Coordinates of C-alpha atoms in Angstrom, one line a residue:
X49 CA 6.7 11.4 -12.1
X50 CA 4.6 10.4 -15.0
X51 CA 1.9 12.7 -16.6
X52 CA -1.0 10.8 -14.9
X53 CA 0.4 11.2 -11.4
X54 CA 1.2 14.9 -12.0
X55 CA -2.4 15.3 -13.3
X56 CA -3.7 13.7 -10.2
X57 CA -1.8 16.1 -8.0
X58 CA -3.0 19.1 -10.0
X59 CA -6.6 17.8 -9.7
X60 CA -6.4 17.6 -5.9
X61 CA -4.7 21.1 -5.7
X62 CA -7.4 22.6 -8.0
X63 CA -10.1 21.4 -5.6
X64 CA -8.5 23.6 -2.8
X65 CA -7.2 26.6 -4.9
X66 CA -8.9 29.2 -2.6
X67 CA -7.5 27.5 0.5
X68 CA -4.1 27.5 -1.1
X69 CA -4.3 31.2 -2.1
X70 CA -5.4 32.1 1.4
X71 CA -2.4 30.1 2.8
X72 CA -0.1 31.9 0.4
X73 CA -1.4 35.3 1.6
X74 CA -0.8 34.3 5.2
X75 CA 2.7 33.2 4.2
X76 CA 3.6 36.5 2.5
X77 CA 2.2 38.5 5.4
X78 CA 4.2 36.4 7.9
X79 CA 7.4 37.0 5.9
X80 CA 6.8 40.8 5.6
X81 CA 6.4 40.9 9.4
X82 CA 9.5 38.8 9.9
X83 CA 11.6 41.1 7.7
X84 CA 10.2 44.3 9.3
X85 CA 11.3 43.2 12.8
X86 CA 15.0 44.1 12.4
X87 CA 14.0 47.5 11.0
X88 CA 12.0 48.4 14.1
X89 CA 14.8 46.9 16.3
X90 CA 17.3 49.2 14.6
X91 CA 15.3 52.3 15.4
X92 CA 14.9 51.2 19.0
X93 CA 18.6 50.6 19.4
X94 CA 19.5 53.9 17.8
X95 CA 17.2 55.7 20.1
X96 CA 18.6 54.0 23.1
X97 CA 22.1 54.9 22.0
X98 CA 21.4 58.5 22.8
X99 CA 20.5 58.9 26.6
X100 CA 19.4 62.4 26.2
X101 CA 16.7 61.3 23.8
X102 CA 15.3 58.5 25.9
X103 CA 12.4 60.6 27.1
X104 CA 11.3 60.9 23.5
X105 CA 11.4 57.2 22.7
X106 CA 8.1 56.4 21.0
X107 CA 6.2 53.7 22.8
X108 CA 4.7 52.6 19.5
X109 CA 8.1 51.3 18.5
X110 CA 8.3 48.9 21.4
X111 CA 4.7 47.9 21.0
X112 CA 5.2 47.5 17.2
X113 CA 8.3 45.3 17.7
X114 CA 6.3 42.9 19.9
X115 CA 3.3 43.0 17.6
X116 CA 5.4 42.2 14.5
X117 CA 6.9 39.1 16.2
X118 CA 3.4 38.0 17.2
X119 CA 2.0 38.5 13.7
X120 CA 4.8 36.5 12.2
X121 CA 4.0 33.5 14.4
X122 CA 0.2 34.0 14.0
X123 CA 0.2 34.1 10.2
X124 CA 2.6 31.1 10.0
X125 CA 0.2 29.1 12.2
X126 CA -2.8 30.2 10.1
X127 CA -1.0 29.1 7.0
X128 CA -0.4 25.7 8.4
X129 CA -4.0 25.4 9.6
X130 CA -5.4 26.4 6.1
X131 CA -3.0 24.1 4.2
X132 CA -3.2 21.0 6.4
X133 CA -6.5 19.9 4.7
X134 CA -4.8 20.0 1.3
X135 CA -1.9 17.9 2.6
X136 CA -4.1 15.3 4.4
X137 CA -6.5 15.1 1.4
X138 CA -3.7 14.5 -1.0
X139 CA -2.2 11.8 1.2
X140 CA -5.6 10.2 1.6
X141 CA -6.2 10.3 -2.1
X142 CA -3.0 8.5 -2.9
X143 CA -3.5 6.0 -0.1
X144 CA -7.0 5.2 -1.5
X145 CA -5.6 5.1 -5.1
X146 CA -2.9 2.7 -4.1
X147 CA -5.3 0.5 -2.1
X148 CA -7.7 0.3 -5.1
X149 CA -4.8 -0.2 -7.5
X150 CA -3.4 -3.1 -5.4
X151 CA -6.8 -4.8 -5.6
X152 CA -7.0 -4.2 -9.4
X153 CA -3.6 -5.9 -10.0
X154 CA -3.8 -9.5 -11.0
X155 CA -3.0 -12.8 -9.3
X156 CA 0.4 -12.9 -10.9
X157 CA 1.5 -9.7 -9.1
X158 CA 0.1 -10.9 -5.7
X159 CA 1.8 -14.3 -6.1
X160 CA 5.2 -12.6 -6.1
X161 CA 4.7 -9.6 -3.8
X162 CA 5.9 -9.5 -0.2
X163 CA 3.4 -7.9 2.1
X164 CA 6.0 -7.0 4.7
X165 CA 8.0 -5.0 2.2
X166 CA 5.0 -3.5 0.4
X167 CA 3.5 -1.8 3.4
X168 CA 6.5 0.3 4.4
X169 CA 7.0 1.3 0.7
X170 CA 3.4 2.6 0.7
X171 CA 3.8 4.3 4.0
X172 CA 7.1 6.0 3.1
X173 CA 5.7 6.9 -0.4
X174 CA 2.5 8.7 1.0
X175 CA 4.6 10.5 3.6
X176 CA 7.1 11.6 0.9
X177 CA 4.3 13.0 -1.3
X178 CA 2.9 15.0 1.7
X179 CA 6.4 16.4 2.3
X180 CA 7.0 17.3 -1.4
X181 CA 3.6 19.0 -1.5
X182 CA 4.5 21.4 1.3
X183 CA 8.0 22.0 0.2
X184 CA 7.3 24.4 -2.7
X185 CA 4.7 26.4 -0.9
X186 CA 6.1 26.6 2.7
X187 CA 9.8 26.5 2.2
X188 CA 11.1 27.4 -1.2
X189 CA 8.6 30.2 -1.9
X190 CA 8.9 31.9 1.6
X191 CA 12.7 31.5 1.6
X192 CA 13.0 33.2 -1.8
X193 CA 10.6 36.0 -0.7
X194 CA 12.6 36.5 2.5
X195 CA 16.0 36.6 0.7
X196 CA 14.6 38.9 -1.9
X197 CA 13.2 41.4 0.6
X198 CA 16.5 41.3 2.6
X199 CA 18.6 41.9 -0.5
X200 CA 16.3 44.8 -1.6
X201 CA 16.7 46.5 1.8
X202 CA 20.5 45.9 1.9
X203 CA 20.9 47.3 -1.6
X204 CA 18.8 50.5 -0.9
X205 CA 20.3 51.3 2.5
X206 CA 23.8 49.9 2.6
X207 CA 26.9 49.1 0.5
X208 CA 26.4 46.7 -2.4
X209 CA 29.2 44.6 -0.8
X210 CA 26.7 43.2 1.8
X211 CA 24.3 42.0 -1.0
X212 CA 27.3 40.6 -2.9
X213 CA 28.5 38.6 0.1
X214 CA 24.9 37.3 0.6
X215 CA 24.6 36.3 -3.1
X216 CA 28.1 34.6 -3.0
X217 CA 27.2 32.7 0.2
X218 CA 23.9 31.6 -1.4
X219 CA 25.7 30.3 -4.6
X220 CA 28.4 28.5 -2.6
X221 CA 25.8 27.0 -0.3
X222 CA 23.6 25.8 -3.2
X223 CA 26.4 24.2 -5.2
X224 CA 27.8 22.4 -2.1
X225 CA 24.4 21.1 -1.1
X226 CA 23.5 19.9 -4.6
X227 CA 26.8 18.0 -5.0
X228 CA 26.8 16.3 -1.6
X229 CA 23.1 15.6 -1.5
X230 CA 23.3 13.7 -4.8
X231 CA 26.0 11.5 -3.3
X232 CA 23.8 10.9 -0.2
X233 CA 20.8 9.7 -2.2
X234 CA 22.7 6.5 -3.0
X235 CA 22.9 5.7 0.7
X236 CA 19.2 6.5 1.3
X237 CA 18.1 4.2 -1.5
X238 CA 20.2 1.4 0.1
X239 CA 18.8 2.1 3.5
X240 CA 15.2 1.9 2.1
X241 CA 15.9 -1.3 0.3
X242 CA 17.4 -3.0 3.3
X243 CA 14.5 -1.6 5.5
X244 CA 11.9 -3.1 3.2
X245 CA 13.8 -6.4 3.2
X246 CA 13.9 -6.5 7.0
X247 CA 10.2 -5.8 7.2
X248 CA 9.4 -8.5 4.6
X249 CA 11.5 -11.0 6.7
X250 CA 9.7 -9.9 9.9
X251 CA 6.3 -10.3 8.3
X252 CA 7.1 -13.7 6.7
X253 CA 8.5 -15.0 9.9
X254 CA 5.4 -14.0 11.9
X255 CA 3.1 -15.4 9.3
X256 CA 4.9 -18.8 9.6
X257 CA 5.0 -18.7 13.4
X258 CA 3.6 -22.3 13.7
X259 CA 6.2 -23.7 11.3
X260 CA 9.0 -22.1 13.2
X261 CA 7.7 -23.6 16.4
X262 CA 7.3 -27.0 14.9
X263 CA 10.9 -27.1 13.9
X264 CA 12.3 -25.2 16.9
X265 CA 14.0 -22.7 14.6
X266 CA 13.5 -19.5 16.6
X267 CA 17.3 -19.1 16.8
X268 CA 17.7 -19.5 13.0
X269 CA 15.0 -16.9 12.3
X270 CA 16.6 -14.5 14.8
X271 CA 20.0 -15.0 13.1
X272 CA 18.6 -14.3 9.7
X273 CA 16.9 -11.1 10.9
X274 CA 20.1 -10.1 12.7
X275 CA 22.1 -10.3 9.5
X276 CA 19.6 -8.1 7.7
X277 CA 19.6 -5.6 10.5
X278 CA 23.4 -5.5 10.5
X279 CA 23.4 -4.6 6.8
X280 CA 20.7 -1.9 7.6
X281 CA 22.9 -0.6 10.4
X282 CA 26.0 -0.3 8.2
X283 CA 24.0 1.4 5.5
X284 CA 22.5 3.8 8.0
X285 CA 26.0 4.7 9.4
X286 CA 27.2 5.4 5.8
X287 CA 24.1 7.6 5.4
X288 CA 24.8 9.5 8.6
X289 CA 28.5 10.0 7.7
X290 CA 27.4 11.6 4.4
X291 CA 24.9 13.7 6.4
X292 CA 27.6 14.8 8.8
X293 CA 29.8 16.0 5.9
X294 CA 26.9 17.8 4.4
X295 CA 25.9 19.6 7.6
X296 CA 29.5 20.6 8.5
X297 CA 30.1 22.0 5.0
X298 CA 26.9 23.9 5.0
X299 CA 27.7 25.4 8.4
X300 CA 31.2 26.4 7.2
X301 CA 29.8 28.3 4.2
X302 CA 27.2 30.1 6.4
X303 CA 29.8 30.9 9.1
X304 CA 32.2 32.3 6.5
X305 CA 29.5 34.5 5.0
X306 CA 28.3 35.8 8.4
X307 CA 31.9 36.5 9.5
X308 CA 32.5 38.5 6.2
X309 CA 29.4 40.6 6.7
X310 CA 30.2 41.3 10.4
X311 CA 33.8 42.3 9.6
X312 CA 32.5 44.7 6.9
X313 CA 29.8 46.1 9.3
X314 CA 32.3 46.4 12.2
X315 CA 34.7 48.3 10.0
X316 CA 32.0 50.7 8.9
X317 CA 30.9 51.4 12.5
X318 CA 34.6 52.0 13.4
X319 CA 34.8 54.6 10.6
X320 CA 31.5 56.1 11.6
X321 CA 29.8 55.1 8.3
X322 CA 26.9 53.4 10.1
X323 CA 25.4 53.4 13.6
X324 CA 25.3 50.6 16.2
X325 CA 21.6 50.1 15.2
X326 CA 22.7 49.5 11.6
X327 CA 25.2 46.9 12.8
X328 CA 22.5 45.1 14.7
X329 CA 20.2 45.3 11.6
X330 CA 22.9 44.0 9.3
X331 CA 23.7 41.1 11.7
X332 CA 19.9 40.3 12.1
X333 CA 19.5 40.2 8.3
X334 CA 22.6 38.1 7.9
X335 CA 21.2 35.6 10.3
X336 CA 17.7 35.9 8.8
X337 CA 19.1 35.0 5.4
X338 CA 21.2 32.1 6.9
X339 CA 18.2 30.5 8.7
X340 CA 16.1 30.2 5.5
X341 CA 19.2 29.3 3.5
X342 CA 19.9 26.5 6.0
X343 CA 16.2 25.6 5.7
X344 CA 16.6 25.4 1.9
X345 CA 19.5 22.9 2.4
X346 CA 17.4 20.9 4.8
X347 CA 14.4 20.9 2.5
X348 CA 16.4 20.0 -0.6
X349 CA 18.0 17.1 1.3
X350 CA 14.7 15.9 2.7
X351 CA 12.9 16.5 -0.6
X352 CA 15.5 14.2 -2.3
X353 CA 14.8 11.6 0.5
X354 CA 11.1 12.1 0.0
X355 CA 11.4 11.6 -3.7
X356 CA 13.4 8.4 -3.1
X357 CA 10.7 7.2 -0.7
X358 CA 7.9 8.1 -3.3
X359 CA 9.7 6.3 -6.1
X360 CA 8.6 2.9 -5.1
X361 CA 5.0 4.1 -4.7
X362 CA 5.0 5.6 -8.2
X363 CA 6.5 2.4 -9.5
X364 CA 3.8 0.5 -7.9
X365 CA 1.1 2.7 -9.4
X366 CA 2.6 2.2 -12.8
X367 CA 2.1 -1.6 -12.5
X368 CA -0.5 -2.6 -15.1
X369 CA -3.3 -5.1 -14.1
X370 CA -3.1 -8.3 -16.1
X371 CA -6.9 -8.3 -16.6
X372 CA -8.0 -4.7 -16.2
X373 CA -11.7 -4.2 -15.1
X374 CA -12.6 -1.2 -17.2
X375 CA -16.1 0.4 -16.8
X376 CA -16.4 0.3 -20.6
X377 CA -16.3 -3.5 -20.7
X378 CA -19.7 -5.2 -21.0
X379 CA -21.0 -7.0 -18.0
X380 CA -21.9 -10.7 -17.9
X381 CA -25.6 -11.2 -18.6
X382 CA -26.1 -14.2 -16.4
X383 CA -28.6 -16.8 -17.4
X384 CA -28.8 -20.4 -16.5
X385 CA -25.0 -20.7 -15.9
X386 CA -24.0 -22.7 -19.0
X387 CA -20.1 -23.0 -18.8
X388 CA -18.0 -24.1 -21.7
X389 CA -14.2 -24.5 -22.0
X390 CA -13.2 -24.5 -25.7
X391 CA -9.7 -25.9 -26.4
X392 CA -8.3 -24.1 -23.4
X393 CA -4.6 -24.1 -22.8
X394 CA -2.6 -22.3 -20.1
X395 CA 0.9 -21.9 -18.8
X396 CA 2.8 -19.7 -16.4
X397 CA 6.0 -20.6 -18.1
X398 CA 5.9 -21.8 -21.8
X399 CA 8.4 -24.5 -20.9
X400 CA 5.9 -25.9 -18.3
X401 CA 2.3 -26.1 -19.7
X402 CA -0.4 -26.5 -17.1
X403 CA -3.4 -27.1 -19.4
X404 CA -3.3 -28.6 -22.9
X405 CA -6.3 -28.2 -25.2
X406 CA -9.0 -28.8 -22.6
X407 CA -12.6 -28.8 -23.8
X408 CA -15.6 -29.5 -21.5
X409 CA -19.1 -28.2 -20.8
X410 CA -21.0 -27.8 -17.5
X411 CA -24.6 -27.6 -18.5
X412 CA -27.0 -25.4 -16.4
X413 CA -28.0 -27.2 -13.2
X414 CA -25.4 -29.9 -13.7
X415 CA -22.5 -30.9 -11.4
X416 CA -19.2 -31.7 -12.9
X417 CA -16.3 -32.9 -10.7
X418 CA -12.6 -32.7 -11.8
X419 CA -10.2 -35.1 -10.2
X420 CA -6.6 -36.1 -10.9
X421 CA -3.1 -36.3 -9.4
X422 CA -1.5 -33.2 -7.9
X423 CA -0.3 -30.8 -10.6
X424 CA -2.7 -32.1 -13.2
X425 CA -4.3 -28.7 -13.6
X426 CA -7.6 -29.2 -11.6
X427 CA -7.5 -25.9 -9.6
X428 CA -6.3 -24.0 -12.7
X429 CA -9.7 -24.5 -14.3
X430 CA -11.3 -22.7 -11.4
X431 CA -8.8 -19.8 -11.5
X432 CA -9.4 -19.4 -15.3
X433 CA -13.2 -19.5 -14.8
X434 CA -12.9 -16.7 -12.2
X435 CA -10.7 -14.7 -14.6
X436 CA -7.8 -14.6 -12.1
X437 CA -5.8 -15.6 -15.1
X438 CA -6.4 -15.5 -18.8
X439 CA -6.1 -18.6 -21.0
X440 CA -3.0 -18.7 -23.3
X441 CA -5.1 -20.5 -25.8
X442 CA -8.8 -21.2 -26.5
X443 CA -11.7 -19.5 -24.7
X444 CA -14.2 -19.8 -21.9
X445 CA -17.9 -19.1 -22.3
X446 CA -20.6 -18.4 -19.7
X447 CA -24.1 -18.5 -21.2
X448 CA -22.6 -18.1 -24.7
X449 CA -20.5 -15.0 -23.7
X450 CA -16.7 -15.1 -24.0
X451 CA -15.5 -14.0 -20.5
X452 CA -12.3 -12.6 -22.0
X453 CA -14.5 -9.8 -23.4
X454 CA -16.4 -9.1 -20.2
X455 CA -15.8 -7.2 -17.0
X456 CA -13.9 -9.6 -14.6
X457 CA -15.9 -8.2 -11.7
X458 CA -19.2 -9.1 -13.3
X459 CA -18.0 -12.6 -14.0
X460 CA -17.0 -13.1 -10.3
X461 CA -20.3 -11.7 -9.1
X462 CA -22.0 -14.7 -10.8
X463 CA -19.8 -17.3 -9.1
X464 CA -19.6 -18.6 -5.6
X465 CA -16.4 -20.2 -4.3
X466 CA -15.7 -22.4 -1.4
X467 CA -11.9 -22.7 -1.4
X468 CA -9.7 -25.4 0.1
X469 CA -7.9 -22.9 2.3
X470 CA -10.3 -20.3 3.8
X471 CA -8.7 -17.0 4.8
X472 CA -11.0 -14.8 7.0
X473 CA -10.9 -11.1 7.7
X474 CA -9.7 -10.1 11.1
X475 CA -13.2 -9.2 12.2
X476 CA -16.3 -11.0 13.6
X477 CA -17.9 -14.3 12.5
X478 CA -21.0 -12.4 11.4
X479 CA -19.0 -10.0 9.2
X480 CA -17.1 -12.8 7.5
X481 CA -20.4 -14.7 6.7
X482 CA -22.1 -11.5 5.5
X483 CA -19.2 -10.8 3.2
X484 CA -20.9 -13.2 0.8
X485 CA -23.7 -10.7 0.2
X486 CA -23.1 -7.1 1.4
X487 CA -26.3 -5.7 3.1
X488 CA -27.6 -9.1 4.3
X489 CA -29.9 -9.1 7.3
X490 CA -29.1 -10.9 10.5
X491 CA -31.8 -13.4 9.8
X492 CA -30.3 -14.3 6.4
X493 CA -26.8 -14.7 8.0
X494 CA -28.3 -17.1 10.6
X495 CA -30.2 -19.1 7.9
X496 CA -26.9 -19.5 5.9
X497 CA -25.1 -20.6 9.1
X498 CA -27.7 -23.2 9.9
X499 CA -27.5 -24.5 6.3
X500 CA -23.7 -24.8 6.8
X501 CA -24.2 -26.6 10.1
X502 CA -22.2 -24.0 12.1
X503 CA -25.0 -22.0 13.8
X504 CA -25.1 -24.2 16.9
X505 CA -21.3 -23.7 17.4
X506 CA -21.6 -19.9 17.0
X507 CA -24.6 -19.7 19.3
X508 CA -22.6 -21.5 22.0
X509 CA -19.9 -18.8 22.0
X510 CA -20.1 -15.9 24.5
X511 CA -20.2 -13.2 21.8
X512 CA -21.9 -15.5 19.2
X513 CA -21.9 -13.8 15.8
X514 CA -19.8 -10.9 17.3
X515 CA -16.9 -13.2 18.1
X516 CA -13.6 -12.0 16.6
X517 CA -11.9 -14.7 14.5
X518 CA -8.3 -13.2 14.6
X519 CA -5.9 -12.6 11.7
X520 CA -6.8 -14.9 8.9
X521 CA -9.1 -16.7 11.3
X522 CA -6.4 -18.2 13.5
X523 CA -8.9 -18.4 16.5
X524 CA -11.0 -21.0 14.6
X525 CA -10.2 -24.5 13.6
X526 CA -9.8 -25.5 9.9
X527 CA -13.2 -27.1 9.8
X528 CA -14.9 -24.1 11.4
X529 CA -13.3 -21.8 8.9
X530 CA -14.4 -24.0 6.0
X531 CA -18.0 -24.0 7.3
X532 CA -18.0 -20.3 7.5
X533 CA -16.8 -20.2 3.8
X534 CA -19.6 -22.5 2.9
X535 CA -22.1 -20.3 4.8
X536 CA -20.7 -17.3 2.9
X537 CA -21.3 -19.1 -0.5
X538 CA -24.8 -20.1 0.6
X539 CA -25.6 -16.5 1.5
X540 CA -24.3 -15.3 -1.9
X541 CA -26.6 -17.8 -3.7
X542 CA -24.8 -17.5 -7.1
X543 CA -25.7 -19.0 -10.5
X544 CA -22.4 -20.9 -10.6
X545 CA -20.6 -22.7 -7.8
X546 CA -17.0 -23.8 -7.4
X547 CA -16.1 -26.2 -4.6
X548 CA -12.3 -26.6 -4.3
X549 CA -11.8 -29.4 -1.8
X550 CA -14.7 -27.8 0.1
X551 CA -14.9 -30.5 2.8
X552 CA -11.2 -31.3 3.1
X553 CA -10.9 -29.9 6.7
X554 CA -14.0 -31.6 8.1
X555 CA -14.4 -34.7 10.1
X556 CA -16.5 -37.6 8.7
X557 CA -19.7 -36.8 10.4
X558 CA -19.6 -33.1 9.5
X559 CA -18.5 -33.9 6.0
X560 CA -21.5 -36.1 5.5
X561 CA -23.9 -33.4 6.8
X562 CA -22.2 -30.7 4.7
X563 CA -22.2 -32.8 1.6
X564 CA -26.0 -33.2 1.8
X565 CA -26.3 -29.4 2.2
X566 CA -23.9 -28.9 -0.8
X567 CA -26.0 -31.2 -2.8
X568 CA -29.1 -29.2 -2.0
X569 CA -27.2 -25.9 -2.7
X570 CA -26.0 -27.3 -6.1
X571 CA -29.4 -28.3 -7.2
X572 CA -30.5 -26.2 -10.2
X573 CA -27.1 -24.5 -10.2
X574 CA -24.0 -25.1 -12.4
X575 CA -21.4 -26.6 -10.1
X576 CA -17.7 -27.3 -10.6
X577 CA -16.1 -29.5 -7.9
X578 CA -12.4 -29.8 -7.6
X579 CA -11.8 -32.9 -5.5
X580 CA -9.1 -35.2 -4.2
X581 CA -11.2 -37.5 -2.2
X582 CA -13.2 -39.4 -4.8
X583 CA -15.8 -40.5 -2.2
X584 CA -17.1 -36.9 -2.1
X585 CA -18.0 -36.7 -5.9
X586 CA -19.6 -40.1 -6.6
X587 CA -23.0 -38.3 -7.1
X588 CA -21.7 -35.8 -9.7
X589 CA -23.4 -35.9 -13.1
X590 CA -20.0 -36.1 -14.8
X591 CA -16.5 -36.7 -13.6
X592 CA -13.5 -35.3 -15.5
X593 CA -10.2 -37.0 -14.9
X594 CA -7.2 -34.8 -15.5
X595 CA -3.7 -36.1 -16.2
X596 CA -0.7 -33.8 -17.1
X597 CA -2.9 -31.0 -18.2
X598 CA -5.2 -33.0 -20.4
X599 CA -8.6 -34.7 -20.0
X600 CA -7.7 -38.4 -19.7
X601 CA -11.3 -39.7 -19.0
X602 CA -14.7 -38.4 -18.4
X603 CA -18.0 -40.0 -17.5
X604 CA -20.1 -40.9 -14.4
X605 CA -18.7 -42.7 -11.4
X606 CA -20.0 -46.1 -12.5
X607 CA -19.0 -45.6 -16.1
X608 CA -15.4 -44.8 -15.1
X609 CA -15.2 -47.7 -12.8
X610 CA -16.3 -50.1 -15.5
X611 CA -13.6 -48.8 -17.9
X612 CA -10.9 -49.7 -15.4
X613 CA -8.7 -46.7 -16.4
X614 CA -7.0 -44.0 -14.3
X615 CA -10.1 -43.2 -12.3
X616 CA -10.6 -46.8 -11.4
X617 CA -7.0 -47.0 -10.3
X618 CA -7.2 -43.9 -8.1
X619 CA -10.5 -45.2 -6.6
X620 CA -8.9 -48.5 -5.8
X621 CA -5.9 -46.8 -4.1
X622 CA -8.2 -44.6 -2.0
X623 CA -10.4 -47.6 -1.0
X624 CA -7.3 -49.5 0.1
X625 CA -6.1 -46.5 2.1
X626 CA -9.5 -46.2 3.8
X627 CA -9.5 -49.9 4.7
X628 CA -6.0 -49.7 6.1
X629 CA -7.0 -46.7 8.2
X630 CA -10.0 -48.4 9.7
X631 CA -8.5 -51.8 10.1
X632 CA -8.1 -52.7 13.9
X633 CA -4.4 -52.8 15.0
X634 CA -3.2 -56.2 16.2

């Protein structure tokens, strides 16, 4: 555990120090009552061993015996009631911290993460932290208190051999538990790894449900999952065999210790050194020591498992964001939305450059379209402008400010995006549109929907704007989702707009209507259009043609056609495809 994580835990504990102290007081009181029960029981048995004295048996001993047992339970329950808020708050704090941290991590991390394996890691990690938090207070401390009190009573009232046997049993139990638990941790790590792998496979398979159906590969997916589960089963069996050895060994140590104590006590009763009540007392204390000793072994084993479970969470929290959004970073002072790329280069892998020395400017209120073959670097320009990635060379300016020196969040607040693939939250249509500007009124949401030409469709639904869209918007068509994304961008009303194939999922009639609305929306705003269909960008003020990460051509639609270069070639190919598509079949 690094210093920051330890400091976080100390901070949470300091918030509830009085509650923790009260829980400790209840704990000590419960243990004192537990240890006092055998003392009262001894006196009752000794009194009952003499029939002639039964008439003088004090009733307070019987009542006290029952009361002590009740108090032991009562104060243990009060301890749990007081401490549960501390545990729950700590778990909630770490869940919130992990949630925020995952959103702070960059696009590179999320491009390689597997959501199906990430979620169980987080769940196991927070549960492990909750267990570790209660271990020290509720198991180790009370066990040591109980063993200490028992040893003190045994040393003051009986032969030192009883205490010696208890100490020897404690040492043997501890050594055995440490050695065999260390071996078992290896199995637990393997079980966790295979479990996360199986969860990842399950999530990935369900996400790609349609693809599996298209290729009728349900049996293949089941076979792959079965292989993973077979490995998980074998690892679990190995883990259980190690646990069997551990439990049997622990029970053997405890059994040998109790047998030695009872043989010694029985011999003393036979010789008249102690009474039958003393024998019961010694037996009760021997068992009373064994139970917490067994609890210590259980807790140590579970604590090691909990630590293994928390390892992945701590590792996740140590991941550093590629582009940290620190409160100390200056915020973008948005003006007209003047965007400048100065000699920008970028690569994920140095051996495969994506952009090479790209320079362009999108003046305030102007629309620039970027076109080119797949893989030419078009969409990368948008990702760099949004600060999802940082350029490996050059810089990007917005209104004269280098965005590398600014808060990434403030940069994104000034930009509206309509992506090619729209992912919606598993909530209502109204919620997804309102996400563009938190706190929007219903009237504003409706106005944005009308501008995106989707209001009529929503109004025809039984639940209208309260209609659930399903996970990632699966209940809507591609065109409907894209129009919701457009409505969301309209509602945000940003200074800079990015359209990444914004009409690719629309039919021709809807595309024409939406293009007119996008033209209106783009008016007096800086707009970057990433396009594949050249017919959608003929009205752009300037068109940038990308080829292999470089700017091959730039100019207006008419200028580029007159040059007869790459743009003219792409235009001709698309016009031929359109003619072929609309030509009547013979």
